[in-house]
């Protein structure tokens, strides 16, 4: 075990944490190797937080946060970031929403001013709301309605696996819900969830900690204090019998299938969760992986296959309930039942016979490489640390993830595989309506 741990690279990014009087949590991680900074603000609100009748609202509100703020007119945020040579964006997830910039380090104060200004209050006007409803509707048309396999499986599988609205509903939103949203709804959403006490600010890169602390305090310290709302309990019982459904995609040229199995709580039972993260990679990462070798190369029953933890694909930024997902596209006339049976066979074989020589070490090395690459850039580091602080209060866990992945044992992976049973599976089949 010691020898294997020694081969997994480690990072030692420094972490400075403090909390302002208004409840804003701050994470600073200096790296003076290049004159670049990453700034990320993460709010503890996501798709699961949306009220019934307001599907897609978390994502819609993310758009509204770019339409001007307390002291800035519409599009000013764009001009100030790009004028300094930077890039910016935001994204909505199941359990959080983030806003971020990459900038030259001499633009730190500019970035902090911009984020603090919209934390005080975005410009919530009828004009901005109606405009962004139209933008989001067009995004849905492009990414879901008019695209082959649109929303598969991240939108189509949760309603099969889950029963409660927070976990099962369409996070992009229905047109009816989006069109009926009001400015009052937006103002209430902002007051409830966009509180300083419900946010984390992370800054990484070429910063002096003392100077950055003073600037953060100057710009965010007078943001009105509002406490974080009580987070609802989103837990649901595991499946006791297989659930399966299908739908016809009029644009899909080939059939497809996805299956999902519940996994341990990624926060409360992190040690129990990690073997499933490794299992997903053992099954699907690379040409030598279990399922790729069997289904793609040998049996040729699928044309492509992937596996991951969490419906949006990042195992370390999601809370419970979540799942291990496997998805595959099949050739014309492909047999979905046969594919699912083969997956069950391979999981049984892994649980019973174990891994081959070098299989686990190879997988863990690839996983560590991906983790290191994803946080090499200062923005990736800021985003990951902000979410780790938000969900766990442990931004420094970023440094430990490669080592922890490398410490997962073969016995743990086999035990995880033994729980991935057909009776605990939710599956959805895409019937190809666009085949010619």
Coordinates of N, CA and C in Angstrom, one line a residue, residues 17-190:
X17 N -8.2 30.6 5.2 CA -9.7 30.7 5.3 C -10.0 31.7 6.4
X18 N -11.1 32.5 6.1 CA -11.7 33.3 7.1 C -13.1 33.6 6.7
X19 N -13.8 34.2 7.7 CA -15.3 34.5 7.5 C -15.5 35.9 7.9
X20 N -16.1 36.7 7.0 CA -16.5 38.1 7.3 C -17.6 38.1 8.3
X21 N -17.8 39.3 8.9 CA -18.9 39.5 9.8 C -20.3 39.2 9.3
X22 N -20.4 39.4 8.0 CA -21.7 39.2 7.3 C -21.9 37.7 6.9
X23 N -21.0 36.9 7.3 CA -21.2 35.4 7.0 C -20.5 34.9 5.8
X24 N -20.0 35.8 5.0 CA -19.3 35.3 3.7 C -18.0 34.5 4.1
X25 N -17.9 33.3 3.6 CA -16.7 32.5 3.8 C -15.7 32.8 2.7
X26 N -14.5 32.9 3.0 CA -13.4 33.3 2.0 C -12.3 32.2 2.1
X27 N -11.9 31.8 0.9 CA -10.7 30.9 0.7 C -9.7 31.6 -0.2
X28 N -8.5 31.7 0.3 CA -7.4 32.3 -0.5 C -6.3 31.2 -0.7
X29 N -5.8 31.0 -1.9 CA -4.8 30.1 -2.2 C -3.7 30.7 -3.1
X30 N -2.7 31.3 -2.5 CA -1.7 32.0 -3.3 C -0.8 31.1 -4.1
X31 N -0.4 31.6 -5.3 CA 0.5 30.9 -6.2 C 1.1 31.9 -7.1
X32 N 2.4 32.3 -6.8 CA 3.0 33.5 -7.4 C 3.8 33.0 -8.7
X33 N 3.5 31.9 -9.2 CA 4.3 31.4 -10.4 C 3.9 32.1 -11.7
X34 N 2.7 32.7 -11.8 CA 2.4 33.4 -13.0 C 1.4 34.5 -12.6
X35 N 1.4 35.7 -13.3 CA 0.6 36.8 -12.9 C -0.8 36.7 -13.3
X36 N -1.5 35.7 -12.8 CA -2.9 35.4 -13.2 C -3.6 35.0 -11.9
X37 N -4.9 35.4 -11.9 CA -5.8 35.0 -10.7 C -7.0 34.4 -11.2
X38 N -7.6 33.5 -10.4 CA -8.9 33.0 -10.6 C -9.8 33.4 -9.4
X39 N -11.0 33.9 -9.7 CA -11.9 34.3 -8.7 C -13.2 33.6 -8.9
X40 N -13.7 33.0 -7.8 CA -15.0 32.2 -7.9 C -15.9 32.6 -6.7
X41 N -17.1 32.8 -7.0 CA -18.1 32.9 -6.0 C -19.2 31.8 -6.1
X42 N -19.4 31.0 -5.1 CA -20.3 29.9 -5.1 C -21.4 30.1 -4.2
X43 N -22.7 30.1 -4.6 CA -23.8 30.2 -3.8 C -24.5 28.8 -3.6
X44 N -24.9 28.6 -2.3 CA -25.5 27.3 -2.0 C -26.9 27.3 -2.4
X45 N -27.1 27.3 -3.7 CA -28.4 27.2 -4.3 C -28.3 26.6 -5.7
X46 N -29.1 25.6 -6.0 CA -29.0 25.0 -7.3 C -30.3 24.4 -7.8
X47 N -30.3 23.5 -8.7 CA -31.5 23.0 -9.3 C -32.4 22.4 -8.3
X48 N -31.8 21.7 -7.3 CA -32.7 21.1 -6.3 C -33.4 22.1 -5.4
X49 N -33.0 23.3 -5.4 CA -33.6 24.4 -4.6 C -34.8 25.0 -5.2
X50 N -35.1 24.7 -6.5 CA -36.2 25.4 -7.1 C -37.6 25.0 -6.6
X51 N -38.5 25.9 -6.4 CA -39.8 25.6 -5.9 C -40.7 24.9 -7.0
X52 N -41.6 24.1 -6.7 CA -42.5 23.6 -7.7 C -43.2 24.7 -8.4
X53 N -43.4 24.5 -9.7 CA -44.0 25.5 -10.6 C -43.0 26.5 -11.1
X54 N -41.7 26.4 -10.7 CA -40.7 27.3 -11.2 C -39.5 26.4 -11.6
X55 N -39.7 25.4 -12.4 CA -38.6 24.6 -12.9 C -37.7 25.5 -13.8
X56 N -36.4 25.3 -13.7 CA -35.5 26.1 -14.5 C -35.2 27.5 -13.9
X57 N -35.7 27.7 -12.7 CA -35.5 29.1 -12.1 C -34.1 29.3 -11.7
X58 N -33.4 28.3 -11.1 CA -32.0 28.6 -10.7 C -31.2 29.0 -11.8
X59 N -31.3 28.3 -13.0 CA -30.6 28.6 -14.2 C -31.0 30.0 -14.7
X60 N -32.3 30.3 -14.7 CA -32.7 31.6 -15.2 C -32.1 32.7 -14.3
X61 N -32.1 32.5 -13.0 CA -31.5 33.5 -12.1 C -30.0 33.7 -12.4
X62 N -29.3 32.6 -12.7 CA -27.9 32.8 -13.0 C -27.8 33.8 -14.2
X63 N -28.6 33.7 -15.2 CA -28.6 34.6 -16.3 C -28.9 36.0 -15.8
X64 N -29.8 36.2 -14.9 CA -30.2 37.5 -14.5 C -29.0 38.2 -13.7
X65 N -28.1 37.4 -13.1 CA -27.0 38.0 -12.4 C -26.0 38.7 -13.3
X66 N -26.1 38.5 -14.6 CA -25.2 39.2 -15.6 C -25.9 40.4 -16.3
X67 N -27.1 40.8 -15.8 CA -27.8 41.8 -16.5 C -27.7 43.2 -15.7
X68 N -26.6 43.4 -15.1 CA -26.4 44.7 -14.3 C -26.6 44.4 -12.8
X69 N -26.1 45.4 -12.1 CA -26.1 45.2 -10.6 C -26.3 46.6 -10.0
X70 N -26.1 46.6 -8.7 CA -26.4 47.8 -7.9 C -25.8 49.1 -8.5
X71 N -24.5 49.1 -8.9 CA -23.9 50.2 -9.4 C -23.4 50.1 -10.9
X72 N -23.8 49.1 -11.5 CA -23.4 48.8 -12.9 C -24.6 48.6 -13.8
X73 N -24.5 49.2 -15.0 CA -25.6 49.0 -16.0 C -25.4 47.7 -16.7
X74 N -26.4 47.3 -17.5 CA -26.4 46.0 -18.2 C -25.1 46.0 -19.1
X75 N -24.5 44.8 -19.1 CA -23.3 44.5 -19.9 C -22.0 45.1 -19.3
X76 N -22.1 45.9 -18.2 CA -20.9 46.5 -17.7 C -20.0 45.5 -17.1
X77 N -20.5 44.4 -16.5 CA -19.7 43.3 -16.0 C -18.8 42.8 -17.1
X78 N -19.4 42.5 -18.3 CA -18.7 41.9 -19.4 C -17.6 42.9 -19.8
X79 N -17.9 44.2 -19.9 CA -16.8 45.1 -20.4 C -15.7 45.2 -19.4
X80 N -16.0 45.3 -18.2 CA -14.9 45.5 -17.2 C -14.0 44.2 -17.1
X81 N -14.5 43.0 -17.2 CA -13.7 41.8 -17.2 C -12.9 41.7 -18.5
X82 N -13.6 41.8 -19.6 CA -12.9 41.7 -20.9 C -11.9 42.8 -21.2
X83 N -12.3 44.0 -20.7 CA -11.4 45.2 -20.8 C -10.1 45.0 -20.1
X84 N -10.1 44.2 -19.0 CA -8.9 43.9 -18.3 C -8.1 42.7 -18.8
X85 N -8.6 42.1 -19.9 CA -7.9 41.0 -20.5 C -8.4 39.6 -19.9
X86 N -9.6 39.6 -19.3 CA -10.0 38.4 -18.6 C -11.2 37.7 -19.3
X87 N -11.6 36.6 -18.7 CA -12.7 35.8 -19.2 C -13.6 35.6 -18.0
X88 N -14.9 35.3 -18.2 CA -15.8 35.1 -17.1 C -16.9 34.1 -17.6
X89 N -17.7 33.6 -16.6 CA -18.9 32.8 -16.9 C -19.6 32.5 -15.6
X90 N -20.6 31.7 -15.7 CA -21.3 31.2 -14.5 C -22.0 29.9 -14.9
X91 N -22.3 29.1 -14.0 CA -23.0 27.8 -14.3 C -23.9 27.4 -13.1
X92 N -24.9 26.6 -13.5 CA -25.9 26.2 -12.5 C -25.7 24.6 -12.4
X93 N -25.7 24.2 -11.1 CA -25.5 22.7 -10.9 C -26.7 22.3 -10.0
X94 N -26.7 21.0 -9.7 CA -27.7 20.5 -8.8 C -27.7 21.1 -7.4
X95 N -26.5 21.4 -6.9 CA -26.4 21.8 -5.5 C -25.7 23.2 -5.3
X96 N -25.4 23.9 -6.4 CA -24.8 25.2 -6.2 C -24.9 25.9 -7.5
X97 N -24.6 27.2 -7.5 CA -24.5 28.0 -8.7 C -23.2 28.8 -8.5
X98 N -22.4 28.9 -9.6 CA -21.1 29.6 -9.4 C -20.9 30.7 -10.5
X99 N -20.1 31.7 -10.1 CA -19.8 32.8 -11.0 C -18.3 33.0 -10.9
X100 N -17.6 33.2 -12.0 CA -16.1 33.1 -11.9 C -15.5 34.0 -13.0
X101 N -14.2 34.4 -12.8 CA -13.4 35.1 -13.7 C -12.0 34.6 -13.6
X102 N -11.3 34.7 -14.8 CA -9.8 34.6 -14.8 C -9.3 35.9 -15.3
X103 N -8.3 36.5 -14.6 CA -7.9 37.8 -14.9 C -6.4 37.9 -14.7
X104 N -5.7 38.9 -15.3 CA -4.4 39.3 -14.8 C -4.4 39.7 -13.3
X105 N -3.4 39.4 -12.6 CA -3.4 39.6 -11.2 C -3.6 41.1 -10.8
X106 N -3.2 42.0 -11.7 CA -3.4 43.4 -11.3 C -4.8 43.9 -11.4
X107 N -5.7 43.0 -11.8 CA -7.2 43.3 -11.9 C -7.9 42.6 -10.7
X108 N -7.2 42.2 -9.7 CA -7.9 41.6 -8.6 C -9.0 42.5 -8.0
X109 N -8.7 43.7 -7.7 CA -9.7 44.6 -7.1 C -10.9 44.8 -8.0
X110 N -10.7 44.8 -9.3 CA -11.8 45.0 -10.2 C -12.7 43.8 -10.1
X111 N -12.2 42.6 -10.1 CA -13.0 41.4 -10.0 C -13.8 41.3 -8.6
X112 N -13.1 41.7 -7.6 CA -13.8 41.7 -6.3 C -14.9 42.7 -6.2
X113 N -14.7 43.9 -6.8 CA -15.8 44.9 -6.8 C -17.0 44.4 -7.6
X114 N -16.7 43.8 -8.8 CA -17.8 43.3 -9.6 C -18.6 42.2 -8.9
X115 N -18.0 41.3 -8.3 CA -18.7 40.2 -7.6 C -19.4 40.8 -6.4
X116 N -18.8 41.7 -5.6 CA -19.5 42.2 -4.5 C -20.7 43.1 -4.9
X117 N -20.6 43.8 -6.0 CA -21.7 44.6 -6.4 C -22.9 43.8 -6.7
X118 N -22.8 42.7 -7.4 CA -24.0 41.9 -7.7 C -24.4 41.1 -6.5
X119 N -23.5 40.8 -5.6 CA -24.0 40.2 -4.4 C -24.9 41.1 -3.6
X120 N -24.7 42.4 -3.7 CA -25.6 43.4 -3.0 C -26.9 43.4 -3.7
X121 N -26.9 43.2 -5.0 CA -28.2 43.2 -5.7 C -28.1 43.3 -7.2
X122 N -28.6 42.3 -7.9 CA -28.7 42.4 -9.4 C -29.8 43.3 -9.8
X123 N -29.8 43.8 -11.0 CA -30.9 44.6 -11.6 C -32.0 43.7 -12.0
X124 N -33.0 43.6 -11.2 CA -34.1 42.7 -11.5 C -35.3 43.6 -12.0
X125 N -35.3 43.7 -13.4 CA -36.4 44.5 -14.0 C -37.2 43.5 -14.9
X126 N -38.4 44.0 -15.3 CA -39.3 43.2 -16.2 C -38.6 43.0 -17.5
X127 N -37.9 44.1 -18.0 CA -37.2 44.0 -19.3 C -36.1 42.9 -19.2
X128 N -35.3 42.9 -18.2 CA -34.2 42.0 -18.1 C -34.8 40.5 -17.9
X129 N -35.9 40.4 -17.1 CA -36.5 39.1 -16.9 C -37.0 38.5 -18.2
X130 N -37.8 39.3 -18.9 CA -38.4 38.8 -20.2 C -37.3 38.4 -21.2
X131 N -36.3 39.3 -21.3 CA -35.2 39.0 -22.2 C -34.5 37.7 -21.9
X132 N -34.2 37.5 -20.6 CA -33.5 36.3 -20.3 C -34.3 35.0 -20.3
X133 N -35.6 35.2 -20.1 CA -36.5 34.0 -20.3 C -36.4 33.6 -21.8
X134 N -36.4 34.5 -22.7 CA -36.2 34.2 -24.1 C -34.9 33.5 -24.4
X135 N -33.8 34.0 -23.7 CA -32.5 33.5 -23.9 C -32.4 32.0 -23.4
X136 N -33.0 31.8 -22.3 CA -33.0 30.4 -21.7 C -33.8 29.5 -22.6
X137 N -35.0 30.0 -23.0 CA -35.8 29.1 -23.9 C -35.0 28.7 -25.2
X138 N -34.3 29.7 -25.8 CA -33.5 29.4 -26.9 C -32.4 28.4 -26.6
X139 N -31.8 28.5 -25.4 CA -30.8 27.6 -25.0 C -31.3 26.2 -24.9
X140 N -32.6 26.0 -24.4 CA -33.2 24.7 -24.3 C -33.5 24.2 -25.7
X141 N -33.9 25.0 -26.6 CA -34.1 24.6 -28.0 C -32.9 24.0 -28.6
X142 N -31.8 24.7 -28.4 CA -30.5 24.4 -29.0 C -29.9 23.1 -28.3
X143 N -29.9 23.1 -27.0 CA -29.2 22.0 -26.3 C -30.1 20.8 -26.0
X144 N -31.4 20.9 -26.1 CA -32.3 19.8 -25.7 C -33.2 19.4 -26.8
X145 N -34.1 20.4 -27.2 CA -35.2 20.0 -28.1 C -34.8 19.8 -29.5
X146 N -33.8 20.5 -30.0 CA -33.3 20.3 -31.4 C -32.0 19.6 -31.5
X147 N -31.6 18.9 -30.6 CA -30.3 18.2 -30.6 C -30.6 16.7 -30.4
X148 N -29.9 15.8 -31.2 CA -30.0 14.4 -30.9 C -29.6 14.1 -29.5
X149 N -30.3 13.3 -28.8 CA -30.0 12.9 -27.4 C -30.0 14.1 -26.4
X150 N -30.7 15.1 -26.7 CA -30.7 16.3 -25.9 C -31.3 16.0 -24.5
X151 N -30.5 16.3 -23.5 CA -30.9 16.0 -22.1 C -30.6 14.6 -21.6
X152 N -30.1 13.8 -22.5 CA -29.8 12.4 -22.1 C -28.4 12.2 -21.6
X153 N -28.3 11.6 -20.4 CA -29.3 11.2 -19.5 C -29.6 12.1 -18.3
X154 N -28.9 13.3 -18.3 CA -28.9 14.1 -17.1 C -30.3 14.7 -16.8
X155 N -31.1 14.9 -17.8 CA -32.5 15.3 -17.6 C -33.5 14.2 -17.6
X156 N -33.2 13.2 -18.4 CA -34.2 12.1 -18.6 C -34.2 11.0 -17.6
X157 N -33.1 10.8 -16.9 CA -32.9 9.7 -16.0 C -33.4 10.0 -14.6
X158 N -33.2 11.2 -14.0 CA -33.6 11.5 -12.7 C -35.1 11.2 -12.4
X159 N -36.0 11.5 -13.4 CA -37.4 11.2 -13.1 C -37.7 9.7 -13.0
X160 N -36.8 8.9 -13.6 CA -37.0 7.4 -13.4 C -36.5 7.0 -12.1
X161 N -35.4 7.5 -11.6 CA -34.8 7.1 -10.4 C -35.5 7.7 -9.1
X162 N -35.9 8.9 -9.2 CA -36.4 9.6 -8.0 C -37.9 9.9 -8.0
X163 N -38.4 10.1 -6.8 CA -39.9 10.4 -6.7 C -40.2 11.8 -6.3
X164 N -39.3 12.5 -5.6 CA -39.6 13.8 -5.1 C -39.2 14.9 -6.1
X165 N -40.0 16.0 -6.1 CA -39.8 17.1 -7.0 C -38.3 17.6 -7.1
X166 N -37.7 17.9 -5.9 CA -36.3 18.5 -6.0 C -35.4 17.6 -6.8
X167 N -35.5 16.3 -6.7 CA -34.5 15.4 -7.3 C -34.9 15.0 -8.7
X168 N -36.2 15.0 -9.0 CA -36.7 14.4 -10.3 C -37.0 15.4 -11.4
X169 N -37.2 16.6 -11.0 CA -37.7 17.6 -12.1 C -36.7 18.0 -13.1
X170 N -37.2 18.6 -14.2 CA -36.4 19.1 -15.3 C -35.6 20.4 -14.8
X171 N -34.3 20.3 -14.7 CA -33.6 21.5 -14.2 C -33.4 22.6 -15.2
X172 N -33.6 22.3 -16.5 CA -33.6 23.3 -17.5 C -34.9 24.1 -17.5
X173 N -36.0 23.4 -17.1 CA -37.3 24.1 -17.0 C -38.2 23.9 -18.1
X174 N -39.5 24.0 -17.8 CA -40.6 24.0 -18.9 C -40.8 25.4 -19.3
X175 N -41.2 25.6 -20.6 CA -41.5 26.9 -21.1 C -42.6 27.6 -20.3
X176 N -43.6 26.8 -19.9 CA -44.7 27.4 -19.1 C -44.2 28.0 -17.8
X177 N -43.4 27.3 -17.1 CA -42.8 27.7 -15.8 C -41.9 29.0 -16.0
X178 N -41.1 28.9 -17.0 CA -40.2 30.1 -17.3 C -41.0 31.3 -17.7
X179 N -42.0 31.2 -18.5 CA -42.8 32.3 -19.0 C -43.6 32.9 -17.8
X180 N -44.0 32.1 -16.9 CA -44.8 32.6 -15.8 C -44.0 33.2 -14.6
X181 N -42.7 33.2 -14.7 CA -41.8 33.8 -13.7 C -42.0 35.3 -13.6
X182 N -42.0 35.8 -12.4 CA -42.2 37.3 -12.2 C -40.9 37.9 -11.6
X183 N -40.9 39.2 -11.7 CA -39.8 40.0 -11.0 C -39.9 39.7 -9.5
X184 N -41.1 39.6 -9.0 CA -41.2 39.3 -7.5 C -40.6 38.0 -7.2
X185 N -40.8 37.0 -8.0 CA -40.2 35.7 -7.8 C -38.7 35.8 -7.8
X186 N -38.2 36.6 -8.7 CA -36.7 36.7 -8.8 C -36.2 37.4 -7.5
X187 N -36.9 38.5 -7.1 CA -36.5 39.2 -5.9 C -36.5 38.3 -4.7
X188 N -37.5 37.5 -4.6 CA -37.6 36.6 -3.4 C -36.5 35.5 -3.5
X189 N -36.2 35.0 -4.7 CA -35.2 34.0 -4.8 C -33.8 34.6 -4.4
X190 N -33.6 35.9 -4.8 CA -32.4 36.6 -4.4 C -32.3 36.7 -2.9

